[in-house]
Coordinates of C-alpha atoms in Angstrom, one line a residue:
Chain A
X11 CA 246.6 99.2 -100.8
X12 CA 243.5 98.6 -102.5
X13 CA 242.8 97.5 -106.3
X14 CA 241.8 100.3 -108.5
X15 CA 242.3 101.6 -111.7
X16 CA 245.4 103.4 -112.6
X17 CA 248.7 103.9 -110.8
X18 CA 248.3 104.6 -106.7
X19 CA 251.5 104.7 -104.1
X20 CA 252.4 106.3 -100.8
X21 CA 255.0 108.6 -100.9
X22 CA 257.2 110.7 -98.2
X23 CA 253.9 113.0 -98.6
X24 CA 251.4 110.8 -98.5
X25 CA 249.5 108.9 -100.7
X26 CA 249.5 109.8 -104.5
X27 CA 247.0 108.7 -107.4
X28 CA 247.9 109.0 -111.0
X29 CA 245.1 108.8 -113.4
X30 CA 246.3 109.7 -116.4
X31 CA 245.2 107.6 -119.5
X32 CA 242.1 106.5 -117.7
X33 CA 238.8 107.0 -119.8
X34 CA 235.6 108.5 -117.5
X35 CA 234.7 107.8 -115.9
X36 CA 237.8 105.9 -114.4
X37 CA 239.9 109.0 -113.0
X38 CA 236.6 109.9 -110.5
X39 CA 236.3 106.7 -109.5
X40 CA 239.5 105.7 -108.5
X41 CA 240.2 109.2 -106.7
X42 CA 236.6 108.0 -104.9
X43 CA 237.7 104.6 -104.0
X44 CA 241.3 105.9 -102.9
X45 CA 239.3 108.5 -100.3
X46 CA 236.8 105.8 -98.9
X47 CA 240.0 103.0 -98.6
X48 CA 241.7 105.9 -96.6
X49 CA 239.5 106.8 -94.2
X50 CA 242.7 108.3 -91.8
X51 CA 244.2 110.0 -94.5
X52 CA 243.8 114.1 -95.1
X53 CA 245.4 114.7 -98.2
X54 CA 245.8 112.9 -101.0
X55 CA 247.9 114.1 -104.3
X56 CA 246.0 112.9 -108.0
X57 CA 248.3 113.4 -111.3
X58 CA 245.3 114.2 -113.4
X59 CA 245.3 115.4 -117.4
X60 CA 242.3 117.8 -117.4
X61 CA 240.7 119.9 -114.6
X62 CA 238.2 117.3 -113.3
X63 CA 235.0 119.3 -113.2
X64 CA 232.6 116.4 -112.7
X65 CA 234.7 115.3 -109.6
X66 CA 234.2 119.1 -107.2
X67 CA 230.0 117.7 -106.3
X68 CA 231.3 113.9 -105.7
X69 CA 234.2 115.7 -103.2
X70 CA 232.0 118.2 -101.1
X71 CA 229.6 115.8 -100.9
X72 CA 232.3 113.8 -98.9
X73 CA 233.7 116.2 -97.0
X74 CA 236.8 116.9 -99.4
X75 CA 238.1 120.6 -100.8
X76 CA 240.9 120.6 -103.3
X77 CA 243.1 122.8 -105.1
X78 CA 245.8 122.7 -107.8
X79 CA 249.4 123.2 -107.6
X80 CA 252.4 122.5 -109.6
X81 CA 253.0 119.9 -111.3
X82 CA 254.5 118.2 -114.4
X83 CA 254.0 119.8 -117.6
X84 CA 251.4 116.9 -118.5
X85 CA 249.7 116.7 -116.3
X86 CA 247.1 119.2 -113.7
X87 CA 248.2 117.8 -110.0
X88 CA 245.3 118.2 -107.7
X89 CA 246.0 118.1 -103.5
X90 CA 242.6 117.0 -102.2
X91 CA 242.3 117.7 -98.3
X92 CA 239.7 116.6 -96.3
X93 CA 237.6 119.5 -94.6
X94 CA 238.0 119.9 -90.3
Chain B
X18 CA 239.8 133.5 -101.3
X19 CA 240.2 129.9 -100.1
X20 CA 241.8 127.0 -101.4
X21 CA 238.7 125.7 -103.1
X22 CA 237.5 129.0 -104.1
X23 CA 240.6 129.7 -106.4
X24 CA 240.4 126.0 -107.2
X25 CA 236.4 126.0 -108.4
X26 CA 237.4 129.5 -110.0
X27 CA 239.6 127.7 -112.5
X28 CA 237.4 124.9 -112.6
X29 CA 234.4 127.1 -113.6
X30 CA 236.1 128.7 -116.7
X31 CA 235.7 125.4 -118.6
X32 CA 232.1 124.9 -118.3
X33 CA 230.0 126.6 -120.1
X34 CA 228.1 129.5 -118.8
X35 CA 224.9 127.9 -116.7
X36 CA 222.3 129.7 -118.5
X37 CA 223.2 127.9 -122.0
X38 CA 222.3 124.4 -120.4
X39 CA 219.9 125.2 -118.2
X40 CA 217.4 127.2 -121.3
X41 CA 217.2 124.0 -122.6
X42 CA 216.2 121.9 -119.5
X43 CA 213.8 125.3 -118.5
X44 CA 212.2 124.7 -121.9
X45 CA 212.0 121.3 -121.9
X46 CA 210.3 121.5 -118.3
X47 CA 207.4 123.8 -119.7
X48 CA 207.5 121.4 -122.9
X49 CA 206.5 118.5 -121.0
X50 CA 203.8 120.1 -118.9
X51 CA 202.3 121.3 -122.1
X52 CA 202.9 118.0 -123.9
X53 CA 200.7 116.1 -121.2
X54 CA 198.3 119.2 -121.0
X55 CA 197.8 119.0 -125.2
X56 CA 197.5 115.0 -124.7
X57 CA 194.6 115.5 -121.8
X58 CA 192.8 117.8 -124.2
X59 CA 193.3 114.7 -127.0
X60 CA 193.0 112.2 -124.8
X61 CA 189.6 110.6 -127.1
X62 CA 191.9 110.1 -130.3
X63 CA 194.8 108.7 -128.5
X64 CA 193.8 104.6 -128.6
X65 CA 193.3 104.9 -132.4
X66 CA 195.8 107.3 -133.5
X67 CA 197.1 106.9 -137.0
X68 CA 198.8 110.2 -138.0
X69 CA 197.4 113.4 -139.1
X70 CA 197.3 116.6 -137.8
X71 CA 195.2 117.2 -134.3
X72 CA 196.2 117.4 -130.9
X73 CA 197.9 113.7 -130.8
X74 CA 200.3 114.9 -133.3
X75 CA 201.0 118.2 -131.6
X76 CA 201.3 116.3 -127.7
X77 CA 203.8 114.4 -129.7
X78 CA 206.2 116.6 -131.3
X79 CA 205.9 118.7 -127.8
X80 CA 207.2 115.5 -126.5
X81 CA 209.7 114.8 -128.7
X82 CA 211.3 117.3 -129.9
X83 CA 210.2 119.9 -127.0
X84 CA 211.0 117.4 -124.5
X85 CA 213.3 115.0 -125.2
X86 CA 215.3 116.3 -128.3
X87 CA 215.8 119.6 -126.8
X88 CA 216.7 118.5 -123.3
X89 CA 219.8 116.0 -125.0
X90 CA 220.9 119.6 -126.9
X91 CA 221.2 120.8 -123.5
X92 CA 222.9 118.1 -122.0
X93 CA 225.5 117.3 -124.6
X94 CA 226.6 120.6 -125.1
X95 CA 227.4 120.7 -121.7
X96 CA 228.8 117.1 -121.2
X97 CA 230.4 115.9 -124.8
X98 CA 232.8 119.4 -124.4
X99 CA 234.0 118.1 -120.8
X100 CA 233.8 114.6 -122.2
X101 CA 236.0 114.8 -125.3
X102 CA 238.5 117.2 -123.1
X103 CA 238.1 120.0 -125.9
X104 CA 235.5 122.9 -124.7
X105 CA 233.2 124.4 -127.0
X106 CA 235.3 127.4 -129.1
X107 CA 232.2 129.7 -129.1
X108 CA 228.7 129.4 -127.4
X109 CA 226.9 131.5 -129.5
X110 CA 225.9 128.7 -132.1
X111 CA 224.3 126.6 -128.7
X112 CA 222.2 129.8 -127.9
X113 CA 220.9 130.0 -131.7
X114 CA 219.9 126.6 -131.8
X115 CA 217.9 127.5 -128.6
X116 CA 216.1 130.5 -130.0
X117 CA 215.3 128.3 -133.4
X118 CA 214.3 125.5 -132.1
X119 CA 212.3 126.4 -129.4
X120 CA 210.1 128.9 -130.6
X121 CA 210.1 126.2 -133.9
X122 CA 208.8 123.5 -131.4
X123 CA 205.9 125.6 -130.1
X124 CA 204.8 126.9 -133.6
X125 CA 204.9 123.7 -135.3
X126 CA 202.8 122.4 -132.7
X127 CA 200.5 125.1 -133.4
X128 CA 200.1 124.3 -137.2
X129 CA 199.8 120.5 -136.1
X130 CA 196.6 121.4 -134.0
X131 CA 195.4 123.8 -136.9
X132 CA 196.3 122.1 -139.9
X133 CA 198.0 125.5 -141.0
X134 CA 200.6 124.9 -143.8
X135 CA 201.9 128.3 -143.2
X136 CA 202.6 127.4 -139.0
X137 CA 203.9 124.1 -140.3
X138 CA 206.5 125.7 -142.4
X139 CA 207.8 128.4 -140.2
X140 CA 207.8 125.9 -137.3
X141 CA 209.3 123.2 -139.0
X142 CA 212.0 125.8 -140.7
X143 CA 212.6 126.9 -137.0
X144 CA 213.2 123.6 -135.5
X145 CA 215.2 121.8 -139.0
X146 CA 217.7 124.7 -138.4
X147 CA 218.4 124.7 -135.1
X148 CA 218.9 121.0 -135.6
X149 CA 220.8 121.4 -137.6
X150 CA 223.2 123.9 -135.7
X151 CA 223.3 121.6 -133.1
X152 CA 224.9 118.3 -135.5
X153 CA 227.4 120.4 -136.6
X154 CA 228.4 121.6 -132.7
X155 CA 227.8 118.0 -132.1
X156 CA 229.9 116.6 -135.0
X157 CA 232.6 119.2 -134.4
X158 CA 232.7 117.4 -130.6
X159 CA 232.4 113.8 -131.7
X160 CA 235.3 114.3 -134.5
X161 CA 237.8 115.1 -131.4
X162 CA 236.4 112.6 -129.1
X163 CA 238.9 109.8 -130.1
X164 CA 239.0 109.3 -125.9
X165 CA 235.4 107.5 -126.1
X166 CA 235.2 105.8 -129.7
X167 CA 231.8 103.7 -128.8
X168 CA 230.6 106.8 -127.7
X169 CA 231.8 108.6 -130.6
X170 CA 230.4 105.9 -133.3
X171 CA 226.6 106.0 -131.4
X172 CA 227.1 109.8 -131.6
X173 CA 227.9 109.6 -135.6
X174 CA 225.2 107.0 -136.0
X175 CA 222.5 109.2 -134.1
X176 CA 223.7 112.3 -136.1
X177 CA 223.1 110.4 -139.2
X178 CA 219.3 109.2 -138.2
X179 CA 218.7 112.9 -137.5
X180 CA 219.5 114.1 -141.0
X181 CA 217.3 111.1 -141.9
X182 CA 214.5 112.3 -139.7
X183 CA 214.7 115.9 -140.8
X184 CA 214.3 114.7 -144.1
X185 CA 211.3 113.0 -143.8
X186 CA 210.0 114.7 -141.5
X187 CA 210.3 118.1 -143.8
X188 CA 208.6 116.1 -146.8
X189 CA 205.9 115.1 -144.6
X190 CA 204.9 118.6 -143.7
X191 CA 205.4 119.6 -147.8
X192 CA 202.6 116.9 -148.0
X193 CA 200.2 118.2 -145.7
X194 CA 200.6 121.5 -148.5
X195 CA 200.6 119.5 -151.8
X196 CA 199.8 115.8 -151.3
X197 CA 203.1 114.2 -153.3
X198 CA 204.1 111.8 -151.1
X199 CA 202.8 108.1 -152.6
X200 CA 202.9 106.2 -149.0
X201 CA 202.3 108.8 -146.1
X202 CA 201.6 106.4 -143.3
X203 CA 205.2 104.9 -144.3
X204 CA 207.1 107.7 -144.5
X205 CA 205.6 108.7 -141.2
X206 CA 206.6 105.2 -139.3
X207 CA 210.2 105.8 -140.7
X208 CA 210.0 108.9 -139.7
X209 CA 209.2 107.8 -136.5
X210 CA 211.8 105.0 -136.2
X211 CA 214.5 107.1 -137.2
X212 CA 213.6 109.7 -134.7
X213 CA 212.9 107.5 -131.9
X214 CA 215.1 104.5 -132.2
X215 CA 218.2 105.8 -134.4
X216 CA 218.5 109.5 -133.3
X217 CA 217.3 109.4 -129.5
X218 CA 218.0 105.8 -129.0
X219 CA 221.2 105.8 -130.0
X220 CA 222.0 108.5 -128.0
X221 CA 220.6 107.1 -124.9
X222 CA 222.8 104.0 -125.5
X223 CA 225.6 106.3 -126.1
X224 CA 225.7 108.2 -123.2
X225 CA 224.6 105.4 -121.1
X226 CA 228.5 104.4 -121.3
X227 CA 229.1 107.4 -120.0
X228 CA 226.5 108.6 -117.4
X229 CA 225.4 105.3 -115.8
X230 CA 228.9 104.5 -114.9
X231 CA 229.2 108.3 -113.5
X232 CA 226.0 108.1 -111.4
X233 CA 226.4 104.6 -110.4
X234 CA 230.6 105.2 -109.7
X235 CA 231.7 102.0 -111.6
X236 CA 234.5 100.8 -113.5
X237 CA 234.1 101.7 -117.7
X238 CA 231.8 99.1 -119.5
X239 CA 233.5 95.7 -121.2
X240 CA 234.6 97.3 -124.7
X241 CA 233.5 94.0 -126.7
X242 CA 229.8 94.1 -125.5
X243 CA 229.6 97.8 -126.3
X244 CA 230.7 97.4 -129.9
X245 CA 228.3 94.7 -130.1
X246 CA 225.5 96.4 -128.7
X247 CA 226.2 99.0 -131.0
X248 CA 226.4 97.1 -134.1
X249 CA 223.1 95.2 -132.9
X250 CA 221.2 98.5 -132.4
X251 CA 222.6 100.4 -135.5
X252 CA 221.9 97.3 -137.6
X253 CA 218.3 97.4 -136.0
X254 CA 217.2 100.5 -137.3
X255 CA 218.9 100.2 -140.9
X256 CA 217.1 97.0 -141.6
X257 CA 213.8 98.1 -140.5
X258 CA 213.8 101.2 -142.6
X259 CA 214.4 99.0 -145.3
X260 CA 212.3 96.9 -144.6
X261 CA 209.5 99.4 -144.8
X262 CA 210.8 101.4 -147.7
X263 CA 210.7 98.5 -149.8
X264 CA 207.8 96.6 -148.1
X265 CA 209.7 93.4 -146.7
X266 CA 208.1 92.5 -143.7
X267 CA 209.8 89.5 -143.1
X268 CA 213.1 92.1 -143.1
X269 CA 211.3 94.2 -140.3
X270 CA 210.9 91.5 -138.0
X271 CA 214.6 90.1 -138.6
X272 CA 215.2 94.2 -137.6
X273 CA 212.6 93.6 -134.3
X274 CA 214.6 90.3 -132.8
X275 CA 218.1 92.4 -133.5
X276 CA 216.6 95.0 -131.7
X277 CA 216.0 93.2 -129.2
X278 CA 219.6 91.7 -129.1
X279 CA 220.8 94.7 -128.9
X280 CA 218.8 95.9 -125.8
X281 CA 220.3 92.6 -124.1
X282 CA 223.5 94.0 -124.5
X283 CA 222.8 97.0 -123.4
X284 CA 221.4 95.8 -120.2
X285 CA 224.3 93.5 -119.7
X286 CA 226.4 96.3 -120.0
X287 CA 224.1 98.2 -117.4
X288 CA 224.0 95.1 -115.3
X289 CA 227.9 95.4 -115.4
X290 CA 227.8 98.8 -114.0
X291 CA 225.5 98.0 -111.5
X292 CA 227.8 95.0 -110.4
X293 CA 230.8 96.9 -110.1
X294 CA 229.3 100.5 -108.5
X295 CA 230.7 102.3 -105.1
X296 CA 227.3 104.1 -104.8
X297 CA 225.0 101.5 -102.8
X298 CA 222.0 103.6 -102.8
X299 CA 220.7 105.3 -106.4
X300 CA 217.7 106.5 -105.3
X301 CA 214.3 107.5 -107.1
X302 CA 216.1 108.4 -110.5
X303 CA 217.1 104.9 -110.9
X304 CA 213.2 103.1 -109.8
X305 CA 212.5 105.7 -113.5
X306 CA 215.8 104.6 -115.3
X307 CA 214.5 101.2 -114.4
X308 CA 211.4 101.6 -115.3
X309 CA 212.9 103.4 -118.6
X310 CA 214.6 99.9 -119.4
X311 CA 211.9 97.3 -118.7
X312 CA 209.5 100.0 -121.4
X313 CA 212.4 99.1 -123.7
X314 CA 211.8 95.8 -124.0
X315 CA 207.8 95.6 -124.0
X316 CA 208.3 98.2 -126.8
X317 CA 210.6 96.2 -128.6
X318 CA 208.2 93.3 -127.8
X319 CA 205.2 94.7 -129.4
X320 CA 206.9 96.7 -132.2
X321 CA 207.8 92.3 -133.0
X322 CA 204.2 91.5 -132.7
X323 CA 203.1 94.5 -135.0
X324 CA 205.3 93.4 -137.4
X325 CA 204.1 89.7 -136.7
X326 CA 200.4 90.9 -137.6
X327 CA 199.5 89.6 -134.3
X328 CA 196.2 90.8 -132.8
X329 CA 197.3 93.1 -130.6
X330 CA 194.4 96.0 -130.3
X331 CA 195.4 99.1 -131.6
X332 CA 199.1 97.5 -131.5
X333 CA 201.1 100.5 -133.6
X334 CA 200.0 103.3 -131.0
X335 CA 200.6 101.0 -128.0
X336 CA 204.7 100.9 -129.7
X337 CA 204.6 104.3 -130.3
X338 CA 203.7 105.3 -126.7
X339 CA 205.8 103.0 -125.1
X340 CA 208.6 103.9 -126.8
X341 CA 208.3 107.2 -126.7
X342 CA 206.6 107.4 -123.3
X343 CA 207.8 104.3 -121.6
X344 CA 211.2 104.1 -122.3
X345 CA 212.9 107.8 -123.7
X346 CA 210.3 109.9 -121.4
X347 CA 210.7 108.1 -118.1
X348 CA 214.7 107.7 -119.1
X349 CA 215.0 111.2 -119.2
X350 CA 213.4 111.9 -116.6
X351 CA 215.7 109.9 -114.5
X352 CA 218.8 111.3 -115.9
X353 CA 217.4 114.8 -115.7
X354 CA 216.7 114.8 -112.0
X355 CA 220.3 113.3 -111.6
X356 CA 222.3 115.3 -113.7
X357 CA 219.9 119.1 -113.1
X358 CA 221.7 119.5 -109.3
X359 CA 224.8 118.2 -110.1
X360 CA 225.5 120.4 -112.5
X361 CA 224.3 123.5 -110.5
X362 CA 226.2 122.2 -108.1
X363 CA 229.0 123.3 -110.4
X364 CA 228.3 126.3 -110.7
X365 CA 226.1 127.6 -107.6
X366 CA 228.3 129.2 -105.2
X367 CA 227.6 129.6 -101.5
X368 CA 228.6 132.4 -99.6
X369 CA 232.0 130.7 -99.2
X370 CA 232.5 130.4 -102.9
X371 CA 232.2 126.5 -102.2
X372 CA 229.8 124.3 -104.4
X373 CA 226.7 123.7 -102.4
X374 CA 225.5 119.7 -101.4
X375 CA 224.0 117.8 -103.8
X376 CA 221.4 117.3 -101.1
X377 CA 220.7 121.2 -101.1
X378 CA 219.8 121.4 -104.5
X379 CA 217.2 118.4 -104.5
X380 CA 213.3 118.6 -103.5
X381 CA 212.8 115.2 -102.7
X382 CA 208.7 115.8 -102.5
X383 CA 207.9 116.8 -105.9
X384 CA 210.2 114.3 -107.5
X385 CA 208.4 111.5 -105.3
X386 CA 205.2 113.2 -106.7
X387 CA 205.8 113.2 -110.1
X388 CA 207.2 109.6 -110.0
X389 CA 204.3 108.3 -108.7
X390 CA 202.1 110.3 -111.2
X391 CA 204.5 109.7 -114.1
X392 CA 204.3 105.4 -113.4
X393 CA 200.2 105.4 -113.2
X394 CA 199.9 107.6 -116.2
X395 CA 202.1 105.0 -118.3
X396 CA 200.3 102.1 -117.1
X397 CA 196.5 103.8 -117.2
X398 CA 197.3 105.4 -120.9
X399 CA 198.8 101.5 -122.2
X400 CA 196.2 100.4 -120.7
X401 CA 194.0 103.0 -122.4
X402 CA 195.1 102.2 -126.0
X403 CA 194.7 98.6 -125.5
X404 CA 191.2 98.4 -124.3
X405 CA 190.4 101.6 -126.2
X406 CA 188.7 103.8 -123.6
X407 CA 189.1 107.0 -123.8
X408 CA 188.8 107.5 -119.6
X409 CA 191.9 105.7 -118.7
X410 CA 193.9 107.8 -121.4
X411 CA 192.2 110.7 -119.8
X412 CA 192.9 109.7 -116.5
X413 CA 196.5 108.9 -117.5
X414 CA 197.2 112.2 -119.3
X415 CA 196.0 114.0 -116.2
X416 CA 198.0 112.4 -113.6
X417 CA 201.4 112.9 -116.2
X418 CA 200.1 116.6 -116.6
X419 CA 200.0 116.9 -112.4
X420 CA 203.8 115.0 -112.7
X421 CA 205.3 117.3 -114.8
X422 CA 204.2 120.1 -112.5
X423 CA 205.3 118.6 -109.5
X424 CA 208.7 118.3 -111.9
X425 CA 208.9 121.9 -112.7
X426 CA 209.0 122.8 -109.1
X427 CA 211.9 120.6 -108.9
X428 CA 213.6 122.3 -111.6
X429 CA 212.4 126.0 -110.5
X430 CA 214.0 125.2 -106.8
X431 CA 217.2 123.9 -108.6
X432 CA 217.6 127.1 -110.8
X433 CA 216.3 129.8 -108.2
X434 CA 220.0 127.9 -106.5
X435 CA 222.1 129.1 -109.3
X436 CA 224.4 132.3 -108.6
X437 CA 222.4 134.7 -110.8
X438 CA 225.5 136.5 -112.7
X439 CA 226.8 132.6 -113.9

């Protein structure tokens, strides 16, 4: 596990982010730092508060797509999922 | 549709439609080729400029507000929204301010040239209100920032030098009319302090929390420095504009060395984002944000001497233009050519509805172009003012006017990108 910014575990899923109550821009660059320490990963779950707008350049530029799903009623959860 | 296509559909709905950003960086790209172009035609009066109306004034309120005012209206009505987590309730008021102001800028540059009170007033009426729209967009953002409060107080501060600005700046063009104003040349270099140092400079140190940690991917800046360097810079200008208004000298140079305080903790903070960045390489927008920073400090150096009454030869223009020039133009520049893709990169949509590369979007060639012909023309026009010869201002002015084309081809590749219905 690598130190970052906000709250970050592996769960029977895979590896979750939460970057709630971060300022910016914290919640990019953890999510960033998360992908780059994870380089076997392919999908990665962030508990975000707003749509993060500024992040969609930063992830196709890396070879990430994304989508939201579902989540808790605070929150936008994102599944990011690295393109074949 | 695919996963990131309903994804970046969502996403899209909370910026704002491209074409309310990108008219301002359009304008201010055609600003600043007309700014150098006006300053090549004056490029004789430039060493000992003192005011007045003429081509040196015009070149500079091209440059100013044309160029660097209205390029920040673009950019913080597309970032403070997405910043502050609360969009913009209605976009009409963004578009107004475009259609006041620029057509403002252009005609008060036209009265500048011609001395024509009547130009003057309907330009200046133009730009006042649009600037005015834009504070009270701007104010209506900052008040629900409470996310970003350094941000939020360099915001308030700038917001306040611009109703200072304005003011003067209105009563200077009433004095070209009827000749009340006791102390022009004063008025003028508050005018210009307040424009330069507490409206745009604060908001380049404002945003600087923001951006250079975005570009750079770093952690947030230490919180202590930032208030510091904001009490330091918003200090700076207060005591120099009284200073002048009530003659103290000895006040304006106190103002000068806090200044310059204040732009060493700004560059430790920009030192801390450097220190701490994912992003190894920054490319050729960060040689110009350099470049931006080191202008800072010779302009903050020679604005002390000025005030010093040291010889320097024609030592007020030489501040002027390194402030203005040096630092804001060549910061802006920087930012622009960062910020211009990425954001069309938002809302550009390939043929699978995903947001193109960054590395699409970007002309390397004319950026490298105008970089090279933006850094001569700084050094050949300081070096113009000092020594006083006309040629190297000339020189200077032409090579900027051959940057900012080479720029505008950047900018017309970027926007011939965008999906035309956004």
């Amino acid at each position: 596990m690598i130190d970052i910014p906000g709250k970050y575990w592996r769960a029977s899923d895979g590896i979750h982010i939460d970057v709630r109550g971060l300022s910016a821009p914290e919640p990019m660059v953890s999510i960033l730092r998360v992908i780059e320490a994870h380089e076997a990963e392919n999908t990665i779950q962030v508990h975000h508060f707003c749509d993060p707008i500024y992040l969609y350049p930063e992830l196709t530029e890396r070879g990430w797509s994304c989508e939201i799903i579902p989540g808790e009623p605070d929150e936008v959860r994102l599944v990011l999922t690295r393109d074949k | 549709m695919t996963l990131a296509a309903s994804f970046l559909g969502g996403a899209r709905d909370r910026l704002l439609p491209a074409s309310i950003p990108f008219r301002f960086f359009v304008a201010a790209t055609l600003f600043h080729i007309l700014a150098w172009t006006m300053l090549l035609a004056g490029a004789g009066e430039l060493p000992e400029f003192a005011g007045g109306p003429g081509l040196i004034l015009a070149a500079l309120h091209l440059l100013t507000i044309g160029v660097l005012v209205i390029a920040a209206m673009g950019a913080s009505y597309q970032l403070l929204p997405v910043a502050a987590r609360h969009p913009l309730s209605r976009s009409w008021p963004a578009k107004l301010s475009f259609w006041l102001i620029t057509p403002g800028t252009a005609v008060l540059a036209i009265g500048m040239v011609d001395a024509s009170t009547g130009m003057l007033y309907v330009g200046g009426a133009g730009v006042s209100i649009g600037l005015l729209i834009f504070a009270g967009l701007t104010a209506d953002n900052l008040w629900r920032a409470s996310a970003m409060p350094i941000v939020a107080a360099h915001g308030w501060a700038a917001l306040a030098a611009l109703l200072g600005f304005l003011g003067l700046g209105l009563s200077l063009l009433a004095d070209f009319d009827v000749g009340f104003l006791a102390d022009r040349q004063i008025i003028a270099t508050m005018h210009m302090i307040l424009a330069a140092f507490g409206f745009m400079g604060l908001l380049v140190f404002g945003f600087s929390h923001i951006l250079i940690p975005m570009f750079v991917l770093s952690r947030t800046l230490p919180v202590r420095i930032g208030w510091l360097e904001f009490f330091l810079a918003a200090c700076a200008v207060l005591m120099t504009i009284f200073g002048l208004l009530y003659g103290n000298y000895l006040l304006v140079i106190m103002a000068a060395l806090i200044g310059l305080a204040a732009s060493a903790s700004y560059f430790w903070l920009m030192r801390c984002a450097l220190a701490t960045r994912m992003r190894k390489r920054l490319g050729l927008s960060f040689i110009l944000i350099y470049i931006s920073w080191i202008m800072l400090a010779f302009s903050l150096l020679t604005g002390l001497a000025v005030s010093m009454e040291l010889p320097i030869p024609n030592g007020s223009t030489l501040f002027g233009f390194l402030a203005i020039v040096g630092w804001l133009l060549t910061f802006l520049m920087g930012i622009l050519q960062r910020i211009i893709p990425f954001l069309a990169s938002m809302h550009a949509a390939g043929k699978n509805n995903v947001p193109p590369l960054l590395s699409e979007l970007t002309t390397e060639g004319p950026l490298k172009v105008h970089a090279a012909c933006h850094f001569v023309a700084l050094v050949s026009c300081s070096a113009g003012i000092i020594l006083n010869t006309p040629i190297l201002v000339t020189m200077g002015a032409g090579l900027g006017t051959i940057g900012a084309l080479a720029f505008s081809v950047f900018v017309g590749h970027v926007v011939l990108k965008l999906n035309p219905s956004r």
